[in-house]
PDB file of C-alpha atoms in Angstrom:
ATOM      1  CA  MET A  15      29.550 -17.883 -38.707  1.00  0.00           C
ATOM      2  CA  THR A  16      27.479 -15.369 -36.755  1.00  0.00           C
ATOM      3  CA  THR A  17      28.888 -13.932 -33.525  1.00  0.00           C
ATOM      4  CA  ILE A  18      26.473 -12.543 -30.938  1.00  0.00           C
ATOM      5  CA  ARG A  19      27.365 -10.835 -27.684  1.00  0.00           C
ATOM      6  CA  ILE A  20      25.699 -12.324 -24.629  1.00  0.00           C
ATOM      7  CA  PHE A  21      25.448 -11.028 -21.077  1.00  0.00           C
ATOM      8  CA  GLN A  22      24.025 -12.593 -17.942  1.00  0.00           C
ATOM      9  CA  VAL A  23      22.615 -10.333 -15.254  1.00  0.00           C
ATOM     10  CA  ASP A  24      21.116 -11.226 -11.880  1.00  0.00           C
ATOM     11  CA  ALA A  25      18.060  -8.980 -11.486  1.00  0.00           C
ATOM     12  CA  PHE A  26      16.403  -7.673  -8.326  1.00  0.00           C
ATOM     13  CA  THR A  27      19.549  -8.177  -6.293  1.00  0.00           C
ATOM     14  CA  ASN A  28      22.822  -6.341  -5.694  1.00  0.00           C
ATOM     15  CA  GLN A  29      24.957  -9.485  -5.563  1.00  0.00           C
ATOM     16  CA  ILE A  30      25.502 -12.400  -7.900  1.00  0.00           C
ATOM     17  CA  PHE A  31      24.102 -15.857  -7.156  1.00  0.00           C
ATOM     18  CA  SER A  32      20.798 -14.370  -5.999  1.00  0.00           C
ATOM     19  CA  GLY A  33      17.837 -12.626  -7.590  1.00  0.00           C
ATOM     20  CA  ASN A  34      16.703 -13.808 -11.018  1.00  0.00           C
ATOM     21  CA  PRO A  35      19.297 -14.498 -13.725  1.00  0.00           C
ATOM     22  CA  ALA A  36      18.518 -13.423 -17.280  1.00  0.00           C
ATOM     23  CA  ALA A  37      20.537 -13.597 -20.473  1.00  0.00           C
ATOM     24  CA  VAL A  38      20.625 -10.554 -22.749  1.00  0.00           C
ATOM     25  CA  CYS A  39      21.574 -10.810 -26.429  1.00  0.00           C
ATOM     26  CA  PRO A  40      21.871  -7.493 -28.319  1.00  0.00           C
ATOM     27  CA  LEU A  41      21.182  -7.957 -32.047  1.00  0.00           C
ATOM     28  CA  GLU A  42      21.578  -5.734 -35.080  1.00  0.00           C
ATOM     29  CA  ASP A  43      19.286  -7.939 -37.192  1.00  0.00           C
ATOM     30  CA  TRP A  44      16.663 -10.437 -36.078  1.00  0.00           C
ATOM     31  CA  LEU A  45      17.428 -14.110 -36.343  1.00  0.00           C
ATOM     32  CA  PRO A  46      14.743 -16.688 -37.191  1.00  0.00           C
ATOM     33  CA  ASP A  47      12.412 -17.402 -34.285  1.00  0.00           C
ATOM     34  CA  GLU A  48      13.523 -21.022 -34.095  1.00  0.00           C
ATOM     35  CA  VAL A  49      17.122 -19.850 -33.592  1.00  0.00           C
ATOM     36  CA  LEU A  50      16.079 -17.431 -30.841  1.00  0.00           C
ATOM     37  CA  LEU A  51      14.195 -20.212 -29.093  1.00  0.00           C
ATOM     38  CA  SER A  52      17.149 -22.586 -29.478  1.00  0.00           C
ATOM     39  CA  ILE A  53      19.483 -20.024 -27.891  1.00  0.00           C
ATOM     40  CA  ALA A  54      17.038 -19.589 -24.980  1.00  0.00           C
ATOM     41  CA  ALA A  55      16.790 -23.358 -24.552  1.00  0.00           C
ATOM     42  CA  GLU A  56      20.583 -23.679 -24.611  1.00  0.00           C
ATOM     43  CA  ASN A  57      20.921 -20.924 -21.998  1.00  0.00           C
ATOM     44  CA  ASN A  58      18.375 -22.807 -19.860  1.00  0.00           C
ATOM     45  CA  LEU A  59      17.491 -19.698 -17.848  1.00  0.00           C
ATOM     46  CA  SER A  60      13.935 -18.648 -17.096  1.00  0.00           C
ATOM     47  CA  GLU A  61      14.283 -15.898 -19.715  1.00  0.00           C
ATOM     48  CA  THR A  62      16.591 -14.795 -22.498  1.00  0.00           C
ATOM     49  CA  ALA A  63      15.981 -11.275 -23.817  1.00  0.00           C
ATOM     50  CA  PHE A  64      16.836 -10.298 -27.390  1.00  0.00           C
ATOM     51  CA  VAL A  65      17.177  -6.564 -28.042  1.00  0.00           C
ATOM     52  CA  ASN A  66      17.414  -5.023 -31.505  1.00  0.00           C
ATOM     53  CA  VAL A  67      19.886  -2.218 -30.859  1.00  0.00           C
ATOM     54  CA  LYS A  68      19.397  -0.724 -34.335  1.00  0.00           C
ATOM     55  CA  SER A  69      15.696   0.016 -33.796  1.00  0.00           C
ATOM     56  CA  SER A  70      14.316   3.116 -32.097  1.00  0.00           C
ATOM     57  CA  PRO A  71      12.919   2.483 -29.557  1.00  0.00           C
ATOM     58  CA  PHE A  72      14.851  -0.727 -28.917  1.00  0.00           C
ATOM     59  CA  LEU A  73      12.634  -3.673 -29.843  1.00  0.00           C
ATOM     60  CA  ILE A  74      12.718  -6.345 -27.141  1.00  0.00           C
ATOM     61  CA  ARG A  75      11.532  -9.961 -27.134  1.00  0.00           C
ATOM     62  CA  TRP A  76      11.703 -12.583 -24.386  1.00  0.00           C
ATOM     63  CA  PHE A  77      11.974 -16.375 -24.619  1.00  0.00           C
ATOM     64  CA  THR A  78      11.793 -19.073 -21.976  1.00  0.00           C
ATOM     65  CA  PRO A  79      13.463 -22.400 -22.836  1.00  0.00           C
ATOM     66  CA  LYS A  80      10.104 -23.447 -24.348  1.00  0.00           C
ATOM     67  CA  ILE A  81       8.130 -20.459 -25.636  1.00  0.00           C
ATOM     68  CA  GLU A  82       8.126 -16.731 -26.386  1.00  0.00           C
ATOM     69  CA  VAL A  83       6.312 -14.639 -23.768  1.00  0.00           C
ATOM     70  CA  ASP A  84       4.646 -11.250 -24.176  1.00  0.00           C
ATOM     71  CA  LEU A  85       6.083  -9.575 -21.065  1.00  0.00           C
ATOM     72  CA  CYS A  86       8.984 -10.224 -18.702  1.00  0.00           C
ATOM     73  CA  GLY A  87      10.139  -7.941 -15.918  1.00  0.00           C
ATOM     74  CA  HIS A  88      13.466  -9.251 -14.727  1.00  0.00           C
ATOM     75  CA  ALA A  89      14.862  -9.735 -18.246  1.00  0.00           C
ATOM     76  CA  THR A  90      13.784  -6.180 -19.107  1.00  0.00           C
ATOM     77  CA  LEU A  91      15.626  -4.896 -16.047  1.00  0.00           C
ATOM     78  CA  ALA A  92      18.672  -6.949 -17.094  1.00  0.00           C
ATOM     79  CA  SER A  93      18.414  -5.577 -20.643  1.00  0.00           C
ATOM     80  CA  ALA A  94      18.185  -2.013 -19.345  1.00  0.00           C
ATOM     81  CA  ARG A  95      21.328  -2.563 -17.280  1.00  0.00           C
ATOM     82  CA  ILE A  96      23.228  -3.696 -20.383  1.00  0.00           C
ATOM     83  CA  MET A  97      21.853  -0.823 -22.483  1.00  0.00           C
ATOM     84  CA  PHE A  98      22.948   1.714 -19.847  1.00  0.00           C
ATOM     85  CA  ASP A  99      26.371   0.088 -19.436  1.00  0.00           C
ATOM     86  CA  GLU A 100      27.239  -0.765 -23.037  1.00  0.00           C
ATOM     87  CA  PHE A 101      25.090   1.077 -25.608  1.00  0.00           C
ATOM     88  CA  LEU A 102      23.904   4.427 -24.241  1.00  0.00           C
ATOM     89  CA  PRO A 103      25.916   7.605 -23.558  1.00  0.00           C
ATOM     90  CA  ASP A 104      27.211   8.144 -20.025  1.00  0.00           C
ATOM     91  CA  GLY A 105      24.694   9.956 -17.880  1.00  0.00           C
ATOM     92  CA  THR A 106      21.658   8.557 -19.692  1.00  0.00           C
ATOM     93  CA  ASN A 107      18.997   7.719 -17.124  1.00  0.00           C
ATOM     94  CA  GLN A 108      16.154   6.380 -19.286  1.00  0.00           C
ATOM     95  CA  VAL A 109      15.802   3.729 -21.965  1.00  0.00           C
ATOM     96  CA  ILE A 110      12.652   2.928 -23.936  1.00  0.00           C
ATOM     97  CA  PHE A 111      11.793  -0.512 -25.300  1.00  0.00           C
ATOM     98  CA  ASP A 112       9.090  -1.466 -27.783  1.00  0.00           C
ATOM     99  CA  SER A 113       7.394  -4.789 -27.087  1.00  0.00           C
ATOM    100  CA  LYS A 114       4.294  -6.874 -27.779  1.00  0.00           C
ATOM    101  CA  ARG A 115       2.774  -5.165 -24.733  1.00  0.00           C
ATOM    102  CA  GLY A 116       3.576  -1.692 -26.038  1.00  0.00           C
ATOM    103  CA  GLU A 117       6.135   0.831 -24.880  1.00  0.00           C
ATOM    104  CA  LEU A 118       8.154  -0.017 -21.777  1.00  0.00           C
ATOM    105  CA  LYS A 119      10.420   2.451 -19.998  1.00  0.00           C
ATOM    106  CA  ALA A 120      13.319   1.763 -17.667  1.00  0.00           C
ATOM    107  CA  ILE A 121      14.522   4.637 -15.502  1.00  0.00           C
ATOM    108  CA  LYS A 122      17.817   4.587 -13.585  1.00  0.00           C
ATOM    109  CA  ILE A 123      17.978   6.399 -10.248  1.00  0.00           C
ATOM    110  CA  ASP A 124      21.358   5.861  -8.570  1.00  0.00           C
ATOM    111  CA  ASN A 125      21.831   2.059  -8.589  1.00  0.00           C
ATOM    112  CA  ILE A 126      18.143   1.177  -8.918  1.00  0.00           C
ATOM    113  CA  ILE A 127      16.399   0.596 -12.247  1.00  0.00           C
ATOM    114  CA  TYR A 128      12.640   1.206 -12.263  1.00  0.00           C
ATOM    115  CA  LEU A 129      10.511  -0.519 -14.882  1.00  0.00           C
ATOM    116  CA  ASP A 130       7.519   1.540 -16.030  1.00  0.00           C
ATOM    117  CA  PHE A 131       4.998  -1.162 -16.994  1.00  0.00           C
ATOM    118  CA  PRO A 132       1.250  -1.208 -17.746  1.00  0.00           C
ATOM    119  CA  ARG A 133      -0.789  -2.111 -14.657  1.00  0.00           C
ATOM    120  CA  ASP A 134      -2.929  -5.229 -14.623  1.00  0.00           C
ATOM    121  CA  THR A 135      -6.418  -5.418 -13.111  1.00  0.00           C
ATOM    122  CA  PRO A 136      -7.094  -8.158 -10.542  1.00  0.00           C
ATOM    123  CA  LYS A 137     -10.584  -9.660 -10.836  1.00  0.00           C
ATOM    124  CA  HIS A 138     -12.056 -11.760  -8.028  1.00  0.00           C
ATOM    125  CA  LEU A 139     -13.095 -15.324  -8.841  1.00  0.00           C
ATOM    126  CA  GLN A 140     -14.848 -18.171  -7.084  1.00  0.00           C
ATOM    127  CA  PRO A 141     -12.579 -20.830  -5.494  1.00  0.00           C
ATOM    128  CA  ALA A 142     -11.046 -23.252  -8.010  1.00  0.00           C
ATOM    129  CA  LYS A 143     -10.651 -26.855  -6.879  1.00  0.00           C
ATOM    130  CA  GLU A 144      -7.906 -27.590  -9.420  1.00  0.00           C
ATOM    131  CA  ILE A 145      -5.748 -24.724  -8.126  1.00  0.00           C
ATOM    132  CA  ASN A 146      -6.296 -25.701  -4.473  1.00  0.00           C
ATOM    133  CA  GLU A 147      -5.288 -29.289  -5.234  1.00  0.00           C
ATOM    134  CA  ALA A 148      -2.244 -28.221  -7.258  1.00  0.00           C
ATOM    135  CA  LEU A 149      -0.985 -25.935  -4.475  1.00  0.00           C
ATOM    136  CA  GLY A 150      -1.973 -28.179  -1.565  1.00  0.00           C
ATOM    137  CA  PHE A 151      -3.526 -25.159   0.160  1.00  0.00           C
ATOM    138  CA  ALA A 152      -6.787 -23.266  -0.308  1.00  0.00           C
ATOM    139  CA  PRO A 153      -6.234 -19.495  -0.661  1.00  0.00           C
ATOM    140  CA  SER A 154      -8.442 -17.027   1.174  1.00  0.00           C
ATOM    141  CA  SER A 155      -9.022 -15.204  -2.138  1.00  0.00           C
ATOM    142  CA  LEU A 156      -8.564 -16.103  -5.804  1.00  0.00           C
ATOM    143  CA  LEU A 157      -8.114 -13.467  -8.493  1.00  0.00           C
ATOM    144  CA  ARG A 158      -7.176 -13.416 -12.159  1.00  0.00           C
ATOM    145  CA  GLY A 159      -5.260 -10.898 -14.239  1.00  0.00           C
ATOM    146  CA  LYS A 160      -4.400 -10.787 -17.929  1.00  0.00           C
ATOM    147  CA  ASP A 161      -1.906 -13.636 -17.697  1.00  0.00           C
ATOM    148  CA  ASP A 162      -1.915 -15.196 -14.250  1.00  0.00           C
ATOM    149  CA  PHE A 163      -4.001 -16.405 -11.344  1.00  0.00           C
ATOM    150  CA  LEU A 164      -3.335 -14.681  -8.007  1.00  0.00           C
ATOM    151  CA  CYS A 165      -3.879 -16.673  -4.808  1.00  0.00           C
ATOM    152  CA  ILE A 166      -3.954 -14.706  -1.552  1.00  0.00           C
ATOM    153  CA  PHE A 167      -3.011 -16.410   1.716  1.00  0.00           C
ATOM    154  CA  ASP A 168      -3.042 -15.310   5.343  1.00  0.00           C
ATOM    155  CA  ASP A 169       0.671 -15.158   6.153  1.00  0.00           C
ATOM    156  CA  GLU A 170       4.217 -15.326   4.815  1.00  0.00           C
ATOM    157  CA  GLU A 171       4.888 -18.682   6.479  1.00  0.00           C
ATOM    158  CA  THR A 172       2.242 -20.335   4.304  1.00  0.00           C
ATOM    159  CA  ILE A 173       3.748 -18.830   1.139  1.00  0.00           C
ATOM    160  CA  ARG A 174       7.163 -20.230   2.033  1.00  0.00           C
ATOM    161  CA  SER A 175       5.784 -23.688   2.857  1.00  0.00           C
ATOM    162  CA  ILE A 176       3.899 -24.303  -0.406  1.00  0.00           C
ATOM    163  CA  THR A 177       5.228 -27.245  -2.423  1.00  0.00           C
ATOM    164  CA  PRO A 178       3.083 -27.413  -5.568  1.00  0.00           C
ATOM    165  CA  ASN A 179       2.196 -30.427  -7.643  1.00  0.00           C
ATOM    166  CA  PHE A 180       3.738 -29.076 -10.830  1.00  0.00           C
ATOM    167  CA  ASP A 181       2.113 -31.682 -13.069  1.00  0.00           C
ATOM    168  CA  ARG A 182      -1.337 -30.537 -11.924  1.00  0.00           C
ATOM    169  CA  LEU A 183      -0.281 -26.918 -12.004  1.00  0.00           C
ATOM    170  CA  SER A 184       0.875 -27.237 -15.626  1.00  0.00           C
ATOM    171  CA  LYS A 185      -2.681 -28.129 -16.703  1.00  0.00           C
ATOM    172  CA  ILE A 186      -4.171 -24.860 -15.411  1.00  0.00           C
ATOM    173  CA  ASP A 187      -5.138 -22.490 -18.216  1.00  0.00           C
ATOM    174  CA  SER A 188      -2.903 -19.495 -17.497  1.00  0.00           C
ATOM    175  CA  ARG A 189       0.679 -18.346 -17.934  1.00  0.00           C
ATOM    176  CA  GLY A 190       1.276 -19.087 -14.250  1.00  0.00           C
ATOM    177  CA  VAL A 191       0.020 -18.931 -10.673  1.00  0.00           C
ATOM    178  CA  ILE A 192       1.100 -16.292  -8.141  1.00  0.00           C
ATOM    179  CA  VAL A 193       0.818 -16.903  -4.409  1.00  0.00           C
ATOM    180  CA  SER A 194       1.046 -13.904  -2.091  1.00  0.00           C
ATOM    181  CA  ALA A 195       0.517 -12.656   1.466  1.00  0.00           C
ATOM    182  CA  ILE A 196       1.337  -9.697   3.683  1.00  0.00           C
ATOM    183  CA  GLY A 197       5.050  -9.808   4.490  1.00  0.00           C
ATOM    184  CA  THR A 198       6.888  -9.917   7.787  1.00  0.00           C
ATOM    185  CA  ASN A 199       9.602  -7.421   6.806  1.00  0.00           C
ATOM    186  CA  THR A 200       8.102  -6.046   3.578  1.00  0.00           C
ATOM    187  CA  ASP A 201       4.597  -4.945   2.631  1.00  0.00           C
ATOM    188  CA  PHE A 202       3.965  -8.218   0.805  1.00  0.00           C
ATOM    189  CA  VAL A 203       5.691 -11.393  -0.338  1.00  0.00           C
ATOM    190  CA  SER A 204       5.034 -13.677  -3.265  1.00  0.00           C
ATOM    191  CA  ARG A 205       6.129 -16.713  -5.248  1.00  0.00           C
ATOM    192  CA  PHE A 206       5.437 -17.499  -8.913  1.00  0.00           C
ATOM    193  CA  PHE A 207       4.913 -20.909 -10.496  1.00  0.00           C
ATOM    194  CA  ALA A 208       4.758 -21.335 -14.283  1.00  0.00           C
ATOM    195  CA  PRO A 209       5.356 -24.945 -15.394  1.00  0.00           C
ATOM    196  CA  GLN A 210       3.132 -24.141 -18.396  1.00  0.00           C
ATOM    197  CA  THR A 211       6.025 -22.090 -19.822  1.00  0.00           C
ATOM    198  CA  GLY A 212       8.806 -24.453 -18.751  1.00  0.00           C
ATOM    199  CA  ILE A 213       9.561 -22.641 -15.450  1.00  0.00           C
ATOM    200  CA  SER A 214       8.515 -24.593 -12.368  1.00  0.00           C
ATOM    201  CA  GLU A 215       9.279 -21.649 -10.076  1.00  0.00           C
ATOM    202  CA  ASP A 216      10.615 -18.294 -11.232  1.00  0.00           C
ATOM    203  CA  PRO A 217      13.100 -16.773  -8.753  1.00  0.00           C
ATOM    204  CA  VAL A 218      11.887 -13.138  -9.024  1.00  0.00           C
ATOM    205  CA  THR A 219       9.099 -12.121 -11.397  1.00  0.00           C
ATOM    206  CA  GLY A 220       8.773  -8.468 -12.353  1.00  0.00           C
ATOM    207  CA  SER A 221       5.723  -8.969 -14.595  1.00  0.00           C
ATOM    208  CA  SER A 222       3.689 -10.640 -11.832  1.00  0.00           C
ATOM    209  CA  HIS A 223       3.967  -7.380  -9.892  1.00  0.00           C
ATOM    210  CA  THR A 224       1.863  -5.613 -12.521  1.00  0.00           C
ATOM    211  CA  LEU A 225      -0.979  -7.551 -10.861  1.00  0.00           C
ATOM    212  CA  LEU A 226       0.374  -7.681  -7.309  1.00  0.00           C
ATOM    213  CA  ILE A 227       0.968  -3.936  -6.947  1.00  0.00           C
ATOM    214  CA  PRO A 228      -2.632  -2.851  -7.754  1.00  0.00           C
ATOM    215  CA  TYR A 229      -3.998  -5.557  -5.449  1.00  0.00           C
ATOM    216  CA  TRP A 230      -1.860  -4.753  -2.410  1.00  0.00           C
ATOM    217  CA  ALA A 231      -2.048  -0.983  -2.978  1.00  0.00           C
ATOM    218  CA  GLU A 232      -5.811  -1.221  -2.553  1.00  0.00           C
ATOM    219  CA  VAL A 233      -5.673  -3.631   0.397  1.00  0.00           C
ATOM    220  CA  LEU A 234      -2.991  -1.671   2.271  1.00  0.00           C
ATOM    221  CA  ASP A 235      -4.235   1.761   1.121  1.00  0.00           C
ATOM    222  CA  LYS A 236      -0.804   2.947  -0.016  1.00  0.00           C
ATOM    223  CA  THR A 237       0.780   3.538  -3.411  1.00  0.00           C
ATOM    224  CA  ARG A 238       4.425   2.869  -2.517  1.00  0.00           C
ATOM    225  CA  LEU A 239       5.207  -0.650  -1.394  1.00  0.00           C
ATOM    226  CA  THR A 240       8.131  -2.948  -0.677  1.00  0.00           C
ATOM    227  CA  ALA A 241       8.057  -6.548  -1.829  1.00  0.00           C
ATOM    228  CA  TYR A 242      10.083  -9.724  -1.476  1.00  0.00           C
ATOM    229  CA  GLN A 243       9.779 -12.785  -3.702  1.00  0.00           C
ATOM    230  CA  CYS A 244      10.652 -15.599  -1.340  1.00  0.00           C
ATOM    231  CA  SER A 245      11.988 -18.184  -3.759  1.00  0.00           C
ATOM    232  CA  GLU A 246      15.206 -20.066  -3.037  1.00  0.00           C
ATOM    233  CA  ARG A 247      17.282 -17.245  -4.600  1.00  0.00           C
ATOM    234  CA  GLY A 248      14.961 -14.437  -3.488  1.00  0.00           C
ATOM    235  CA  GLY A 249      14.767 -10.813  -4.527  1.00  0.00           C
ATOM    236  CA  PHE A 250      13.600  -7.405  -3.300  1.00  0.00           C
ATOM    237  CA  LEU A 251      11.432  -4.988  -5.278  1.00  0.00           C
ATOM    238  CA  ASN A 252      10.499  -1.338  -4.764  1.00  0.00           C
ATOM    239  CA  CYS A 253       7.002  -0.798  -6.097  1.00  0.00           C
ATOM    240  CA  GLU A 254       4.740   2.138  -6.850  1.00  0.00           C
ATOM    241  CA  LEU A 255       1.219   2.354  -8.222  1.00  0.00           C
ATOM    242  CA  LEU A 256       0.575   5.090 -10.782  1.00  0.00           C
ATOM    243  CA  GLN A 257      -2.717   5.863 -12.513  1.00  0.00           C
ATOM    244  CA  ASN A 258      -2.482   3.378 -15.377  1.00  0.00           C
ATOM    245  CA  ARG A 259       1.047   2.098 -14.830  1.00  0.00           C
ATOM    246  CA  VAL A 260       3.227   0.560 -12.153  1.00  0.00           C
ATOM    247  CA  LEU A 261       6.869   1.164 -11.276  1.00  0.00           C
ATOM    248  CA  ILE A 262       8.866  -1.943 -10.409  1.00  0.00           C
ATOM    249  CA  GLY A 263      12.344  -1.140  -9.111  1.00  0.00           C
ATOM    250  CA  GLY A 264      15.324  -3.295  -8.314  1.00  0.00           C
ATOM    251  CA  SER A 265      19.089  -3.612  -8.234  1.00  0.00           C
ATOM    252  CA  SER A 266      21.114  -5.738 -10.642  1.00  0.00           C
ATOM    253  CA  ALA A 267      24.447  -7.549 -10.681  1.00  0.00           C
ATOM    254  CA  ARG A 268      26.355  -8.445 -13.848  1.00  0.00           C
ATOM    255  CA  TYR A 269      27.539 -12.038 -13.762  1.00  0.00           C
ATOM    256  CA  MET A 270      28.881 -12.881 -17.229  1.00  0.00           C
ATOM    257  CA  ASP A 271      29.929 -11.301 -20.530  1.00  0.00           C
ATOM    258  CA  GLY A 272      30.656 -13.486 -23.537  1.00  0.00           C
ATOM    259  CA  GLU A 273      29.987 -14.391 -27.176  1.00  0.00           C
ATOM    260  CA  LEU A 274      27.837 -16.923 -28.975  1.00  0.00           C
ATOM    261  CA  GLN A 275      29.183 -18.347 -32.199  1.00  0.00           C
ATOM    262  CA  LEU A 276      26.534 -19.719 -34.549  1.00  0.00           C
ATOM    263  CA  PHE A 277      28.005 -21.817 -37.344  1.00  0.00           C
ATOM    264  CA  HIS A 278      26.047 -22.091 -40.583  1.00  0.00           C
ATOM    265  CA  GLY A 279      25.722 -25.093 -42.820  1.00  0.00           C
TER     266      GLY A 279
END
């Protein structure tokens, strides 16, 4: 029998039952990929992070209930919270992860953890009929980053009112589709749909802000921004554009500590 510690953290919120929940499983040795995917499917959260605590830097991988993904923000923030709380000396304010997207830093300032991620580059595209039909609305601008489409709309009310056709959305060739607009109480708002990866709507998506921050920093002519992802659970993000990186900051709330017991044979 193999026993694995498991934690659940709500990211980009300071209270449980909001923000984006992620599971974090610290490992001393990697398990087979099919076992990691099975654990993620059993957890049935948008992401489960696995962190090799014996490596330096800590090697991190992320799984949805269906696939492994190359980058995940909220599960990295959740992992950083567990590393600070459980595995690093008191007073440590930085943790470094190694990932398929390179080195990722998490910096703790008071109760906020800032993710230091590579910035994405939004590229303008012509309107796409399949995206318009899947969303039920035609965006004023359509852009594409490394992983996702970004659809810009005129106001926050439209973002909140979108009810996608997820079957059509799942056929679009991307990790997911971001919808965004200038916010009423924050600089911008967004939502993120990714049925292609088994997540109809992600509650709060750190990685999508690697594309959102450069876009809105240019539009609003400012490098420090506030953001709200207006999903049902919702979450706030403190954002900053650096030269080749972005900082994505948020609070976190620990919800659950436990153990997984994997029986062999």
